[in-house]
mmCIF file of C-alpha atoms in Angstrom:
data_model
loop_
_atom_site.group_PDB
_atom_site.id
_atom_site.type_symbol
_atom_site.label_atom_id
_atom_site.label_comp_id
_atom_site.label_asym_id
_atom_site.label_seq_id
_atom_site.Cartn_x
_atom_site.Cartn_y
_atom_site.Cartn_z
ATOM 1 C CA UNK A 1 137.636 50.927 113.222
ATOM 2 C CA UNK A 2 134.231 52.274 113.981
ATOM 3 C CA UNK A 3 135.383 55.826 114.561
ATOM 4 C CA UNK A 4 137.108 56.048 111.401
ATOM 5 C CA UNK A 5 134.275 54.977 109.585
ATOM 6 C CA UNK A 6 131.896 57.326 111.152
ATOM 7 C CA UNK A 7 132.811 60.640 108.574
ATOM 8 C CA UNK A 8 132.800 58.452 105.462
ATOM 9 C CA UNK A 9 129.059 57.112 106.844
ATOM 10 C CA UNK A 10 128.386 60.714 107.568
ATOM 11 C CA UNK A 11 129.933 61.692 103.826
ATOM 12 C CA UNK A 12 127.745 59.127 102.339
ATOM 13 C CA UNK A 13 124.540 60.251 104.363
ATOM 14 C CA UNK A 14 125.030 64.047 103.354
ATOM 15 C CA UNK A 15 125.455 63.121 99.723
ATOM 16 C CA UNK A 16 121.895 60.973 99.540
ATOM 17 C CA UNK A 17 120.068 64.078 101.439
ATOM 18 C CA UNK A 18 121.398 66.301 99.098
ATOM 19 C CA UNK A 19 120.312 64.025 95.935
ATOM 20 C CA UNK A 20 117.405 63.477 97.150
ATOM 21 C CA UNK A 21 116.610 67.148 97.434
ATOM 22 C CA UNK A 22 117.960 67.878 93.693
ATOM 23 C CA UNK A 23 115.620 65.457 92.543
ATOM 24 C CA UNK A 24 112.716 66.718 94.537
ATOM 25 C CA UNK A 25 113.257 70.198 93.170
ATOM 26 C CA UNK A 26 113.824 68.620 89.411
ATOM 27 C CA UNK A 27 110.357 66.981 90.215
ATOM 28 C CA UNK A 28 108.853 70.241 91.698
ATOM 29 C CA UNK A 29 110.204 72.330 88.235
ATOM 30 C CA UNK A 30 108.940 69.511 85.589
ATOM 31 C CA UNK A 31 105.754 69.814 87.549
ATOM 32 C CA UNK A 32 105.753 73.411 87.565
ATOM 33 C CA UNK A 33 106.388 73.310 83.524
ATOM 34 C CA UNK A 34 103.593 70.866 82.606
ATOM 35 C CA UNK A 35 101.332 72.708 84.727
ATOM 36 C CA UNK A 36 102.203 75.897 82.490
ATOM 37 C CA UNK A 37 102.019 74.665 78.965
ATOM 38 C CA UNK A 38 98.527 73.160 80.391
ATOM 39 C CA UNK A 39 97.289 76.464 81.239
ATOM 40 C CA UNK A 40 98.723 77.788 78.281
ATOM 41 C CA UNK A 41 96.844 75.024 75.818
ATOM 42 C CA UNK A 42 93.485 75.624 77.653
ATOM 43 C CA UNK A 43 93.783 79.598 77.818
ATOM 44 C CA UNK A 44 94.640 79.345 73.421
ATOM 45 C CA UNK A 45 91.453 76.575 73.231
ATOM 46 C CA UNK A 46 88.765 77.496 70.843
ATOM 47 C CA UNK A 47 85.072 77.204 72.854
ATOM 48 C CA UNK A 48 84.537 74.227 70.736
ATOM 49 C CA UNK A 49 87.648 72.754 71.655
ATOM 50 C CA UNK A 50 86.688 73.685 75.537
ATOM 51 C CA UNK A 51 83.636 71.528 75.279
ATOM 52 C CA UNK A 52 85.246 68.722 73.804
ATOM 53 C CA UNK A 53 87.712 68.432 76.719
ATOM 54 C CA UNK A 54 85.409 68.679 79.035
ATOM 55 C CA UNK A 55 83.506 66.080 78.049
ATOM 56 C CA UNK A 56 86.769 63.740 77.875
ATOM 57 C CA UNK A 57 87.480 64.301 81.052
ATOM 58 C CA UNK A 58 84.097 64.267 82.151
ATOM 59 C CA UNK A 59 83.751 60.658 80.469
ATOM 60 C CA UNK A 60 87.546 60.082 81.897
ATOM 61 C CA UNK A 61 86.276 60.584 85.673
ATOM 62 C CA UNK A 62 83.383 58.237 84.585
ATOM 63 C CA UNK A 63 85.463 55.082 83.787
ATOM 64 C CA UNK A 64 87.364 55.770 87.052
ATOM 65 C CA UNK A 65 84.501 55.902 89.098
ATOM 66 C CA UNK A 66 83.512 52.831 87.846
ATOM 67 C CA UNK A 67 86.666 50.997 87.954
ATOM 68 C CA UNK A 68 86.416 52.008 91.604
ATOM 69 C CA UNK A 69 82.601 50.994 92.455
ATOM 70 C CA UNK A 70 83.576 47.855 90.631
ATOM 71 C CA UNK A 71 86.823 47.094 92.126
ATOM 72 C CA UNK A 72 84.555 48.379 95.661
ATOM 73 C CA UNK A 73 82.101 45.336 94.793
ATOM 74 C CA UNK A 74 84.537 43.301 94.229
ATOM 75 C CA UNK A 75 86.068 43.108 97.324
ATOM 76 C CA UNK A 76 82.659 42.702 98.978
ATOM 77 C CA UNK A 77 82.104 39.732 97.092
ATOM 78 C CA UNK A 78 85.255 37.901 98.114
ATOM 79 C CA UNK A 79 85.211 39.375 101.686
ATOM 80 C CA UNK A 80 81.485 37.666 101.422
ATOM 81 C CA UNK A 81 82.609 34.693 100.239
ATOM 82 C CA UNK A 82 85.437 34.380 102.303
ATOM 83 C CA UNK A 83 82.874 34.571 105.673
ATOM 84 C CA UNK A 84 80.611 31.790 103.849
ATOM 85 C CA UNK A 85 80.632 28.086 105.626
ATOM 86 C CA UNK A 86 80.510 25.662 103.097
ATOM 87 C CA UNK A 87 77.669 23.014 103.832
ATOM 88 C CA UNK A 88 77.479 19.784 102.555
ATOM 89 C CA UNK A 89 74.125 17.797 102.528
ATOM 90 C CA UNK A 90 75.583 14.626 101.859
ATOM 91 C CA UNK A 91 75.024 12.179 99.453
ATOM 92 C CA UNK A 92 71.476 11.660 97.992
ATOM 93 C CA UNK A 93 70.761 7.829 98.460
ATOM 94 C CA UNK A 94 68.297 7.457 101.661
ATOM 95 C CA UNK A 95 65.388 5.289 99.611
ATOM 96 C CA UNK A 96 62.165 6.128 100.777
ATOM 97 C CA UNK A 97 60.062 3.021 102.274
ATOM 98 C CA UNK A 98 56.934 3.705 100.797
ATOM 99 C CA UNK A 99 57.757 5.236 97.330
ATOM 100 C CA UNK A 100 61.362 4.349 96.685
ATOM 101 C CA UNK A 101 62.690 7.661 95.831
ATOM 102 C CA UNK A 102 65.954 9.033 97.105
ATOM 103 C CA UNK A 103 66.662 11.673 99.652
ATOM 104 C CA UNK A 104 68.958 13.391 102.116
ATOM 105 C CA UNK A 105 69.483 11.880 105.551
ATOM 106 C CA UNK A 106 68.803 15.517 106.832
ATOM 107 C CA UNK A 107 65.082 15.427 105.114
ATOM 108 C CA UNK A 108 64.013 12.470 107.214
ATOM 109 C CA UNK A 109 61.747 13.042 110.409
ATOM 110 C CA UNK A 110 62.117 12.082 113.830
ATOM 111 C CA UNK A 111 60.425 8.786 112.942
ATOM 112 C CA UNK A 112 62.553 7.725 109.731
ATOM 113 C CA UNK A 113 60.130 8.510 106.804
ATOM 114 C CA UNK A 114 60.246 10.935 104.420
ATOM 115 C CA UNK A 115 56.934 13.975 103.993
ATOM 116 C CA UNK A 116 58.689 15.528 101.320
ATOM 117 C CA UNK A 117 57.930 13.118 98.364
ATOM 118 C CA UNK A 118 54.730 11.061 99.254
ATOM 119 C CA UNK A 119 54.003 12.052 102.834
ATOM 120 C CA UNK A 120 54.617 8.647 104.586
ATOM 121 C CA UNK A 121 53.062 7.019 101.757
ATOM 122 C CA UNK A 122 49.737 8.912 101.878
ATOM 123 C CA UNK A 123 50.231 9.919 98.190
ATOM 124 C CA UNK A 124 50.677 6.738 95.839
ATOM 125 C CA UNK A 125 50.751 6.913 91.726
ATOM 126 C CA UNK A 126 49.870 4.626 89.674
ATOM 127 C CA UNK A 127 52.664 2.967 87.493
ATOM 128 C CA UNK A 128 52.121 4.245 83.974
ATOM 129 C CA UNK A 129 50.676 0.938 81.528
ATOM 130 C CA UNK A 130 50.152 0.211 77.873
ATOM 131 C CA UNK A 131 45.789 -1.492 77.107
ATOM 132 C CA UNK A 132 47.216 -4.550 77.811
ATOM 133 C CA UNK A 133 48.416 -3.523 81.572
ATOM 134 C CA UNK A 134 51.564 -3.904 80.995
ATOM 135 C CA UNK A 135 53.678 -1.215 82.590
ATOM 136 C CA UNK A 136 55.531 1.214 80.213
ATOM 137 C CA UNK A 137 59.467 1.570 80.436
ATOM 138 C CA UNK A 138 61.287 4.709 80.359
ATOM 139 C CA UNK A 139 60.877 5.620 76.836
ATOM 140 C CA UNK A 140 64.896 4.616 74.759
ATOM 141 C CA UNK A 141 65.159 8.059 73.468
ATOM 142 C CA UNK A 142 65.000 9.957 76.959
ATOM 143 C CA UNK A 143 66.847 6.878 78.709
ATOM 144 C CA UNK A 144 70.173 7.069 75.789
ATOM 145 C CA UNK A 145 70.090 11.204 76.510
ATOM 146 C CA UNK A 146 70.444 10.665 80.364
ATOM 147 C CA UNK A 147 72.499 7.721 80.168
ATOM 148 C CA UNK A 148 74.733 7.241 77.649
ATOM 149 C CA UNK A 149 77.986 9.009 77.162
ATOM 150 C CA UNK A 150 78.085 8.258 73.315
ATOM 151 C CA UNK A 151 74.837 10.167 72.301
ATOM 152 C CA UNK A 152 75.710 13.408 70.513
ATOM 153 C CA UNK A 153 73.522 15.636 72.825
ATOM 154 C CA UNK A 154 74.297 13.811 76.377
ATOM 155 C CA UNK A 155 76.281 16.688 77.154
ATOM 156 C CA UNK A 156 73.672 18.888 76.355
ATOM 157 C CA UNK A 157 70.765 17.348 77.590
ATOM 158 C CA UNK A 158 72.620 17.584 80.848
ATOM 159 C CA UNK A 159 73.569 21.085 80.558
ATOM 160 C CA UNK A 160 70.384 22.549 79.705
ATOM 161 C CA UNK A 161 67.805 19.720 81.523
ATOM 162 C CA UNK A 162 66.577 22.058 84.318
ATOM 163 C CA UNK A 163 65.412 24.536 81.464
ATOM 164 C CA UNK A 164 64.187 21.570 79.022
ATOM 165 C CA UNK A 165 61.823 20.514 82.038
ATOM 166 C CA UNK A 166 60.828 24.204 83.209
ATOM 167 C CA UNK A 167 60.072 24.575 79.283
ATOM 168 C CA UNK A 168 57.553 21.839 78.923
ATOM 169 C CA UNK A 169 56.212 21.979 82.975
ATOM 170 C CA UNK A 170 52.332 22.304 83.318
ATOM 171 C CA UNK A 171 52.989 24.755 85.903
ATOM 172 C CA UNK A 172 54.813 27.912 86.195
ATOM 173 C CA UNK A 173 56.094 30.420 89.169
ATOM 174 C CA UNK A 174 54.191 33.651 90.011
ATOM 175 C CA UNK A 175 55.720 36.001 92.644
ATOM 176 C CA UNK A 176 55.888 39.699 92.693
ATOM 177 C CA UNK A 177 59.686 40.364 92.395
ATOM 178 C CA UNK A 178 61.391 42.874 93.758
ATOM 179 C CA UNK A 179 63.247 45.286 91.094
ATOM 180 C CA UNK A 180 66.988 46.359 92.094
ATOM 181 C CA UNK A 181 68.060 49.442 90.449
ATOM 182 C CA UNK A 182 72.057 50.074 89.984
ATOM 183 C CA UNK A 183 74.649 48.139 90.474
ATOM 184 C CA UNK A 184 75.724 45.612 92.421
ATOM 185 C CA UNK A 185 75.182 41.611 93.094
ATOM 186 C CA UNK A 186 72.699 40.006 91.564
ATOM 187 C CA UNK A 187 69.623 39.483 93.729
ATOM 188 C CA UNK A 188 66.503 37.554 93.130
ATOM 189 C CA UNK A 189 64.025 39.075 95.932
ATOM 190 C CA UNK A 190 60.375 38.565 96.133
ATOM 191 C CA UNK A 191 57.844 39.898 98.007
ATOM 192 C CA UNK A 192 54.516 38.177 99.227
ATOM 193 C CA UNK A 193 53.686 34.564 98.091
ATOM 194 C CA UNK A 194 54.930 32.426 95.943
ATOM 195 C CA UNK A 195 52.524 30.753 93.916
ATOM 196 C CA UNK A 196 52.643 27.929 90.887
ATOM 197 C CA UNK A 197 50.296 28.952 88.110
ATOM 198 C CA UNK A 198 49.144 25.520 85.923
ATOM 199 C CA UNK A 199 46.410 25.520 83.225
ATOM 200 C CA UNK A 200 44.791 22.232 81.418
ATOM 201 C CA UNK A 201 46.253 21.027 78.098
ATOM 202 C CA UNK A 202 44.552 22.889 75.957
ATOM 203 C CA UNK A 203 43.571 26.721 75.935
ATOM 204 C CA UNK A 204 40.284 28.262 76.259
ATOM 205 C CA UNK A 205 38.611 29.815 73.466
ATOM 206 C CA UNK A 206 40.041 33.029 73.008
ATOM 207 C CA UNK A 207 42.940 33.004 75.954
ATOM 208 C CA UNK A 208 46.316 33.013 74.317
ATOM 209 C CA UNK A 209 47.943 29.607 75.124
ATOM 210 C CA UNK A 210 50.367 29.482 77.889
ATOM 211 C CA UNK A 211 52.415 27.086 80.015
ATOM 212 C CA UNK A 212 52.407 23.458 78.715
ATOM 213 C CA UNK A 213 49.682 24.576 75.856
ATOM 214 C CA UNK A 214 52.282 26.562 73.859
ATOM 215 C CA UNK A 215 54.755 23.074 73.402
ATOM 216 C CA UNK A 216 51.811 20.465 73.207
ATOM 217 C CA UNK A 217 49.020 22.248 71.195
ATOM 218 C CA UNK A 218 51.075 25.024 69.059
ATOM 219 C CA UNK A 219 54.597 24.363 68.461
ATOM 220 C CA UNK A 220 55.263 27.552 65.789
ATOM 221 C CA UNK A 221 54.170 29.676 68.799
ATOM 222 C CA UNK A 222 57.005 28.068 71.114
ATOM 223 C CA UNK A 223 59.643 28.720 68.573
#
């Protein structure tokens, strides 16, 4: 059976090589004819026409340059990403003994207690308190926006609190930072020192108001 089979096989085999060679030279002529009437356009272009394609595909090579340094990047950033261990500091509920706030396990020394907020309980505050001495509560307004689900701006106040507290800090970061030109992932380098810049709660005479001043002393300013 197999050796009749062979010519038709060989049949079929001729007939693909020779298709495939009729539409290679179809290919080759279309080619050839685009190529032509191209030549032809460009050699009947007016110079003002000239420029105007040359700038297209000058702006043409552009975008596809681009689409490759971006597609480029983009691979970086998931190979990147894809090398990255994930780390996981745990939950945040080690109490501190001394001031009662809450921290990492991974924070605490060698001996159990906690530098990072009061230094072993070298630093101690005084609990905020009314003329009477009684001690002031977390004022309603602040407690319903961190607290309570129904208040029209709880979602808000969550997004945004980071900036709401940088906004109305009495301090403020100073660095020199390091400018990136081009493209490319977005990097926050500085160079030197870091330092935190704070001022008292109201300006000097003639020093334009900064920091905390601008929310506490002139509120048209902040806005």
């Amino acid at each position: 059976m197999n050796t009749d089979e062979e010519p038709f096989a060989k049949r079929r085999r001729m007939i693909k090589e020779s298709k495939a060679r009729w539409l290679a030279r179809q290919s080759r002529e279309s080619l050839d004819r685009i190529l032509a009437a191209y030549r032809r356009r460009i050699e009947a272009e007016t110079p003002a026409q000239s420029e105007a394609r040359r700038e297209r595909d000058a702006e043409a090579h552009r975008l596809v340059r681009d689409c490759q340094r971006q597609r480029s990047r983009d691979e970086g950033i998931h190979f990147i990403e894809a090398q990255v261990e994930t780390h996981n500091c745990g939950p945040m509920n080690i109490i501190c003994q001394f001031c009662k706030s809450k921290n990492f396990a991974a924070e605490r020394s060698s001996d159990g207690k906690f530098t990072s907020c009061c230094r072993r309980g070298k630093i101690k505050l005084e609990k905020p308190s009314d003329t009477q001495g009684n001690d002031l509560l977390y004022p309603n307004f602040l407690l319903g926006l961190l607290t309570n689900p129904n208040n029209p701006d709880y979602k808000k106040f969550h997004d945004n609190i980071r900036s709401y507290n940088s906004a109305v800090s009495f301090a403020s970061m100073e660095a020199k930072v390091v400018d990136f030109s081009g493209g490319g992932l977005c990097v926050f380098k500085v160079h030197g020192q870091i330092c935190h810049s704070a001022c008292h709660i109201q300006s000097v005479i003639g020093q334009v108001p900064q920091h905390a001043q601008l929310y506490l002393i002139d509120s048209t300013q902040a806005t």
